[in-house]
PDB file of C-alpha atoms in Angstrom:
ATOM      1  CA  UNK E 788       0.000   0.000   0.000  1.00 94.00           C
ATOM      2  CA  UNK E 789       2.696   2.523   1.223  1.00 94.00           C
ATOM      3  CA  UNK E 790       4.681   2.272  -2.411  1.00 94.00           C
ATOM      4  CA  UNK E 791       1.537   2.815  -4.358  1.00 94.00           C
ATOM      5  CA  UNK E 792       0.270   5.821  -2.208  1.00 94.00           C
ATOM      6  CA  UNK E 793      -0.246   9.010  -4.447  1.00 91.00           C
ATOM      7  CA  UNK E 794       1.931  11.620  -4.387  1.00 90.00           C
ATOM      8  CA  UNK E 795       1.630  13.674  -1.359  1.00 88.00           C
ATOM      9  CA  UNK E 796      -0.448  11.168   0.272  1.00 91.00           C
ATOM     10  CA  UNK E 797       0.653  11.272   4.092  1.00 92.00           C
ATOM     11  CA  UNK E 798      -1.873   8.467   5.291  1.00 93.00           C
ATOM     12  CA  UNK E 799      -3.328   5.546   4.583  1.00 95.00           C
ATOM     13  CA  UNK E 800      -6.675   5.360   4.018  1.00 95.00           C
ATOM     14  CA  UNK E 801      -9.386   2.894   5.405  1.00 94.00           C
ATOM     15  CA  UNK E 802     -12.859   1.769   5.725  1.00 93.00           C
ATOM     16  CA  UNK E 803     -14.184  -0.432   8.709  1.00 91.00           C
ATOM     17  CA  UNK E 804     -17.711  -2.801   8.094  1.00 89.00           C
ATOM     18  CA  UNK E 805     -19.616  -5.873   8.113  1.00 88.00           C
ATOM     19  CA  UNK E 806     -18.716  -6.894   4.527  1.00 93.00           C
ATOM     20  CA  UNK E 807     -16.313  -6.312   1.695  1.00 94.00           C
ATOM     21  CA  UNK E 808     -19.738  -5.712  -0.452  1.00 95.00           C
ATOM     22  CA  UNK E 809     -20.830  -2.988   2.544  1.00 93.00           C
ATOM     23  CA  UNK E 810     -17.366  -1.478   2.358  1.00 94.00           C
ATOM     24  CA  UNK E 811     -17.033  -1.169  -1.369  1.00 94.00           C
ATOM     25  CA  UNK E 812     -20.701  -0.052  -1.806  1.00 94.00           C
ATOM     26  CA  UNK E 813     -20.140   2.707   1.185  1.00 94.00           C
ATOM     27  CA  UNK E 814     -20.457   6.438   0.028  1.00 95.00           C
ATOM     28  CA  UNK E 815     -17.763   7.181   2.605  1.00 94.00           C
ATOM     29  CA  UNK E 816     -15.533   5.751  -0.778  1.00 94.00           C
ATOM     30  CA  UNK E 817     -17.130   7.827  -3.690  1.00 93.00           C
ATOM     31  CA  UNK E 818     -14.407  10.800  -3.909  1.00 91.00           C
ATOM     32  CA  UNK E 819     -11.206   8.392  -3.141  1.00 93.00           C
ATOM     33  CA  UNK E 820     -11.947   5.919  -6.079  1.00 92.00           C
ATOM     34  CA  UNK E 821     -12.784   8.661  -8.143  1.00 91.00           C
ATOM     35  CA  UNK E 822      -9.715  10.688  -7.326  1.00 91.00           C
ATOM     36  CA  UNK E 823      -7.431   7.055  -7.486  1.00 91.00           C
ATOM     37  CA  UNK E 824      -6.869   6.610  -3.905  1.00 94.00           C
ATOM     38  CA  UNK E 825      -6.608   3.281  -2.488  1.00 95.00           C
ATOM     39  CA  UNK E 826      -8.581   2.654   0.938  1.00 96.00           C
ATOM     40  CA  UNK E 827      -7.780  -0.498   3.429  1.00 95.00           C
ATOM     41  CA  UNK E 828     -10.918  -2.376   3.551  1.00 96.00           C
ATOM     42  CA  UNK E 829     -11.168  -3.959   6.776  1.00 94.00           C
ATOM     43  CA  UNK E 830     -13.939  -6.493   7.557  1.00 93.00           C
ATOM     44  CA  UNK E 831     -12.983  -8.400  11.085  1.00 90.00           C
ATOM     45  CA  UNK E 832     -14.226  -6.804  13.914  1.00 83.00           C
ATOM     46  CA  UNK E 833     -10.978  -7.091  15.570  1.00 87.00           C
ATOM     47  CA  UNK E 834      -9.683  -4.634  12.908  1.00 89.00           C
ATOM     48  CA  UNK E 835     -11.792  -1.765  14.616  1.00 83.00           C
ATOM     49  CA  UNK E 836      -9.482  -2.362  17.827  1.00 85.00           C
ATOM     50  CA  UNK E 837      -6.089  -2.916  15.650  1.00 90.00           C
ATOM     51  CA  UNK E 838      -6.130   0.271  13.922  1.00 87.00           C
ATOM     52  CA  UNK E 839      -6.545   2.026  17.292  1.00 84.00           C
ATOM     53  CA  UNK E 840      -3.810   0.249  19.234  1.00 89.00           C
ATOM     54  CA  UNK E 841      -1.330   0.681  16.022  1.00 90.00           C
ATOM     55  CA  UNK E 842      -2.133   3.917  14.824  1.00 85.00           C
ATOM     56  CA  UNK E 843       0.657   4.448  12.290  1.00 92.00           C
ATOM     57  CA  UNK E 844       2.954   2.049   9.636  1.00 94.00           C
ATOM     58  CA  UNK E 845       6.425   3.100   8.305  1.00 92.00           C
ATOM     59  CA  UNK E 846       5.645   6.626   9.177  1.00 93.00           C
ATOM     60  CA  UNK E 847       1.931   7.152   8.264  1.00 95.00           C
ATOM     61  CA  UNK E 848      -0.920   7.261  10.058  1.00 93.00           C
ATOM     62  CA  UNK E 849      -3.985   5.541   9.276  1.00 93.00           C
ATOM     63  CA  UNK E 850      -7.193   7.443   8.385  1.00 92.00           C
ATOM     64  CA  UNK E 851     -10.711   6.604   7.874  1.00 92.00           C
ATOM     65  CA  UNK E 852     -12.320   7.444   5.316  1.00 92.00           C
ATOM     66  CA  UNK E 853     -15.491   7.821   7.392  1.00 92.00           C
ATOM     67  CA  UNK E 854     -14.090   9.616   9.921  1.00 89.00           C
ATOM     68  CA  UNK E 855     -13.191  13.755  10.248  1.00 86.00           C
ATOM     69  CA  UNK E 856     -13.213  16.081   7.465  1.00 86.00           C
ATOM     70  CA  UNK E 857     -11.630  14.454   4.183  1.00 80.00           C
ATOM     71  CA  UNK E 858      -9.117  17.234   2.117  1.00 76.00           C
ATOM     72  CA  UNK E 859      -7.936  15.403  -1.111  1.00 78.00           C
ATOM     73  CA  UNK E 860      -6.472  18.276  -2.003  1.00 66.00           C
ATOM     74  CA  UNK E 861      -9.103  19.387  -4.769  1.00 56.00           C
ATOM     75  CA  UNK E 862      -8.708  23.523  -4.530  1.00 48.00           C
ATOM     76  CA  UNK E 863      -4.667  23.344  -3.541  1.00 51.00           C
ATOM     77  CA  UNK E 864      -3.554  26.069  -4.591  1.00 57.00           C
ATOM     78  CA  UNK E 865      -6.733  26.710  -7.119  1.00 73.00           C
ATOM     79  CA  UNK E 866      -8.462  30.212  -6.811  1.00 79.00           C
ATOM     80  CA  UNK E 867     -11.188  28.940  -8.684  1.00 78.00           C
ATOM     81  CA  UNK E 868     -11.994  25.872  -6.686  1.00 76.00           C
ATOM     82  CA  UNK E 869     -11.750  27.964  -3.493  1.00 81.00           C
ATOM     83  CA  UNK E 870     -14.411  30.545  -5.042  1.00 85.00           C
ATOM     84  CA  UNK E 871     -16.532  28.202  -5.724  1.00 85.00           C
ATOM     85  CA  UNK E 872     -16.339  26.685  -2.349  1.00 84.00           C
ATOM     86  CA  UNK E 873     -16.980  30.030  -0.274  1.00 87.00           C
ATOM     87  CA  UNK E 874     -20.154  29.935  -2.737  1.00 90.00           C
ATOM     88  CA  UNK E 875     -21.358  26.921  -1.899  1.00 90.00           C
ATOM     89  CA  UNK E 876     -20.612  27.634   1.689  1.00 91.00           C
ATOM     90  CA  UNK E 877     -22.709  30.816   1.566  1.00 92.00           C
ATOM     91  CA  UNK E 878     -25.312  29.293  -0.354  1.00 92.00           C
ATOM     92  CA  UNK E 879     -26.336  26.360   2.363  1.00 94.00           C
ATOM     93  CA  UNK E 880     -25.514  28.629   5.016  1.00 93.00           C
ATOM     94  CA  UNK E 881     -29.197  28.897   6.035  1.00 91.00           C
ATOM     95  CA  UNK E 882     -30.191  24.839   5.058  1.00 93.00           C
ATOM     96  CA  UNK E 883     -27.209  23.511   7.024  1.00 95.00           C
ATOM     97  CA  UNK E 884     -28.461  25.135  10.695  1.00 94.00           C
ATOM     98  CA  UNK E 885     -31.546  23.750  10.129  1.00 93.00           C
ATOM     99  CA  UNK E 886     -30.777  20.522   8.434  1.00 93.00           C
ATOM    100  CA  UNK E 887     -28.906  20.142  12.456  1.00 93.00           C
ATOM    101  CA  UNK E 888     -32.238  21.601  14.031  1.00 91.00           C
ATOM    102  CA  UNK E 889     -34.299  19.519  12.469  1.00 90.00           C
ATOM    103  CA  UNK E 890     -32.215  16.159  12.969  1.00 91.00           C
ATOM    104  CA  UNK E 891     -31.257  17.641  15.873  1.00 86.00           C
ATOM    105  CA  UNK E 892     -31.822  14.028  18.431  1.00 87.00           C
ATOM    106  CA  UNK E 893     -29.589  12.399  15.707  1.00 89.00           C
ATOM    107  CA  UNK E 894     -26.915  14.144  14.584  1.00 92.00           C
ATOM    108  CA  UNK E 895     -24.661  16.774  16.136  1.00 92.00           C
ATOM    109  CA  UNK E 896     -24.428  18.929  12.964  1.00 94.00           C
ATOM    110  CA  UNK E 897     -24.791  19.497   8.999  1.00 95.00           C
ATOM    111  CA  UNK E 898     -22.276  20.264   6.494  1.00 95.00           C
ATOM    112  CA  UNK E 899     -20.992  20.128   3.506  1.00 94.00           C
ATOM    113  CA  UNK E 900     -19.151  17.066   2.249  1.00 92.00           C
ATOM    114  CA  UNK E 901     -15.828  16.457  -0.007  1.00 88.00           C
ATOM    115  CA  UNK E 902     -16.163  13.053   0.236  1.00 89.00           C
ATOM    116  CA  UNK E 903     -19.616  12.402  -1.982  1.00 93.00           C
ATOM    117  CA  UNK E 904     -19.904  12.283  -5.787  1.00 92.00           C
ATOM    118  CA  UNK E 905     -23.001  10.480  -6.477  1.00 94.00           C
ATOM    119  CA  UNK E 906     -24.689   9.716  -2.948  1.00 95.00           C
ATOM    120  CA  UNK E 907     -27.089  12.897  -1.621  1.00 95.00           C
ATOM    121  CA  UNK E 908     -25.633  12.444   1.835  1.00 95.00           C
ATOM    122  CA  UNK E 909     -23.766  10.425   4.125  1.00 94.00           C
ATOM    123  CA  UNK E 910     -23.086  10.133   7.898  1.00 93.00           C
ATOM    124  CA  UNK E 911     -19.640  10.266   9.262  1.00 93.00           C
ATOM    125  CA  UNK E 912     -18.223  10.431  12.599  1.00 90.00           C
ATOM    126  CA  UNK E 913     -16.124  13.380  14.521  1.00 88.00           C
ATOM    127  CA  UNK E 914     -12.385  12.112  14.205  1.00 83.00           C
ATOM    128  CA  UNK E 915     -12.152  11.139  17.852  1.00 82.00           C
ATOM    129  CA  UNK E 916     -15.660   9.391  18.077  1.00 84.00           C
ATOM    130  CA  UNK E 917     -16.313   5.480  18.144  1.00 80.00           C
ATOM    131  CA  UNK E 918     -17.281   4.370  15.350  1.00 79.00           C
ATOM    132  CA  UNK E 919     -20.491   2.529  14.695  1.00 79.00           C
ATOM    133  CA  UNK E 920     -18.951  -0.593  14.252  1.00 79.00           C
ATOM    134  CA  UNK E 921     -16.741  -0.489  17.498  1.00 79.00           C
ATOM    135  CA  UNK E 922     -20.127   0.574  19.291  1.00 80.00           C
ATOM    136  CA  UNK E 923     -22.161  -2.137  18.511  1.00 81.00           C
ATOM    137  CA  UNK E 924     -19.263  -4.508  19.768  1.00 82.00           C
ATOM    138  CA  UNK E 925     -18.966  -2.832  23.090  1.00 82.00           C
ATOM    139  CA  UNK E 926     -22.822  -3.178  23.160  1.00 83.00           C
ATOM    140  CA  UNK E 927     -22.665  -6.770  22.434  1.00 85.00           C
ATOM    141  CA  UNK E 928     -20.040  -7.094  25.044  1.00 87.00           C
ATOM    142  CA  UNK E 929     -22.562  -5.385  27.596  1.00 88.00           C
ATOM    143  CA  UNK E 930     -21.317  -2.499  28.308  1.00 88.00           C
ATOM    144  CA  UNK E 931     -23.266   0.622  28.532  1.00 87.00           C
ATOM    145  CA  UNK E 932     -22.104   3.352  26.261  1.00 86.00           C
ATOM    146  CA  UNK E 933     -23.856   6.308  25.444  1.00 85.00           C
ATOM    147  CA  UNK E 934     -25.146   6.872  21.747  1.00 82.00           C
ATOM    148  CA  UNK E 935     -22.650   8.826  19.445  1.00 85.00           C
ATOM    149  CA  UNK E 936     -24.210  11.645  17.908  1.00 90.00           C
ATOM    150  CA  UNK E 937     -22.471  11.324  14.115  1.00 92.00           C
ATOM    151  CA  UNK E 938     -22.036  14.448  11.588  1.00 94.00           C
ATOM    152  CA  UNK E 939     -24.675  14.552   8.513  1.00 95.00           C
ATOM    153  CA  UNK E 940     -22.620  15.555   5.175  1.00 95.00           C
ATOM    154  CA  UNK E 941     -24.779  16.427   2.454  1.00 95.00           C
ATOM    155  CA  UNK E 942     -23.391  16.751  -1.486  1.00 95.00           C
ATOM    156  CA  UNK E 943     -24.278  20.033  -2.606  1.00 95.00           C
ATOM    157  CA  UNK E 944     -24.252  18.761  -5.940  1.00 94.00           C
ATOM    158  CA  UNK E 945     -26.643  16.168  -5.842  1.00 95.00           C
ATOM    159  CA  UNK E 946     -30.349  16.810  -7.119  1.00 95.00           C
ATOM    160  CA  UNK E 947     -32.027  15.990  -3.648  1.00 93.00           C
ATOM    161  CA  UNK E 948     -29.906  18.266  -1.892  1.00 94.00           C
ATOM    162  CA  UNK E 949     -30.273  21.103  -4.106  1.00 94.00           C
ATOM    163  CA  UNK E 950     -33.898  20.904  -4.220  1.00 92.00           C
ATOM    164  CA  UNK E 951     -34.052  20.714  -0.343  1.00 92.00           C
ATOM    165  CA  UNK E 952     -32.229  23.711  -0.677  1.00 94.00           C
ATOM    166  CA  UNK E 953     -34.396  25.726  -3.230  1.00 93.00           C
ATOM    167  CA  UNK E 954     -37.667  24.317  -1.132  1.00 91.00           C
ATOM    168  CA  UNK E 955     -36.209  25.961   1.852  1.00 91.00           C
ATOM    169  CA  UNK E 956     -35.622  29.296   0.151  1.00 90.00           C
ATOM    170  CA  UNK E 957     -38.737  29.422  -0.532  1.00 89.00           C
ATOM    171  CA  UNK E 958     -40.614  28.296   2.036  1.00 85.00           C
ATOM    172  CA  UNK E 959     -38.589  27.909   5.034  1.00 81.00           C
ATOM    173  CA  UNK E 960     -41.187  26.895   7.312  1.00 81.00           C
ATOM    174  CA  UNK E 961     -42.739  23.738   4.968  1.00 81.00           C
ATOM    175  CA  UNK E 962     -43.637  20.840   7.403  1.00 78.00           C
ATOM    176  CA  UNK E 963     -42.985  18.455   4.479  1.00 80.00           C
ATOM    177  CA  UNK E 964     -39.343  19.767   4.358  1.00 77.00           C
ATOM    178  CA  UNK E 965     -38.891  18.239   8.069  1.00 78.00           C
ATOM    179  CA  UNK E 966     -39.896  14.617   6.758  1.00 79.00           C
ATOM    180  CA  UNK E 967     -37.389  15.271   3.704  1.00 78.00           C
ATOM    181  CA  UNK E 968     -34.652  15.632   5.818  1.00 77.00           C
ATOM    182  CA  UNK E 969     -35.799  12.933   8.481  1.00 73.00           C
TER     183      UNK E 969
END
């Protein structure tokens, strides 16, 4: 893995689940097969313990994918990119708050994602919170943990997503827009 890592690449990538088919299909992978990156699929439970216990190999960390903000370096350096950004930014700046609101009992907060090409949204986890996999083991095990709130991302691109947004524009009080975003 570490001698085919892009260039620049300072971690290695990887996705925990139930399934190589669960992994593969997750929208936690859209942007790093579309960008080339390769991502550790890891299927054995034990592998949610390993990669906290050995955190880095030969100098890199490992990173999942569905974990933290993802930066795969799309507007380095690229005015246009970052324009475009601080528009889209400003654009959901009144759905995002509410998207939160609304979901508020299930997820912590709303924001934009880097990570989705094709999916309308996706939930990911704060970079130093359990992840769902690792919870449900510690619940099998019997012990009482408390419910992690996780982070909705939503693709500003997709259709769904940009007709919650013009629905809300217009109409930001629409009780139908709540059971859209539930």
């Amino acid at each position: 893995y570490v001698e085919r890592m892009k260039e620049g690449q300072e971690v290695i990538y990887y996705l925990t689940g139930a399934s190589r088919a669960a992994v593969e299909n997750s929208p936690h992978m859209e942007a790093f097969l579309a960008k080339g990156y390769e991502v550790l699929i890891l299927t054995d439970p034990v592998d949610e313990v390993w990669v906290e216990q050995v955190p880095e190999f030969d100098g890199h960390r490992f990173q999942s994918v569905a974990k933290g903000q993802v930066d795969l370096g799309d507007a380095d350096g690229d005015e246009a990119a970052e324009e475009e950004k601080s528009k889209r930014e400003a654009d959901f700046a009144a759905l995002l708050p509410w998207l939160a609101g609304t979901l508020g009992d299930h997820v912590k907060e709303a924001r934009l994602s880097s990570r989705l090409t094709t999916s309308a949204a996706c939930v990911v986890g704060d970079a130093d919170d359990m992840t769902p996999m690792l919870e449900k083991m510690y619940r099998a095990m019997g012990q009482q943990i408390p419910p992690v709130k996780r982070i909705l991302e939503v693709n500003p691109k997709h259709p769904l997503i940009t007709g919650l947004l013009t629905a809300h524009e217009k109409k930001p009080e629409e009780p139908g827009q709540a059971e859209v975003a539930d």
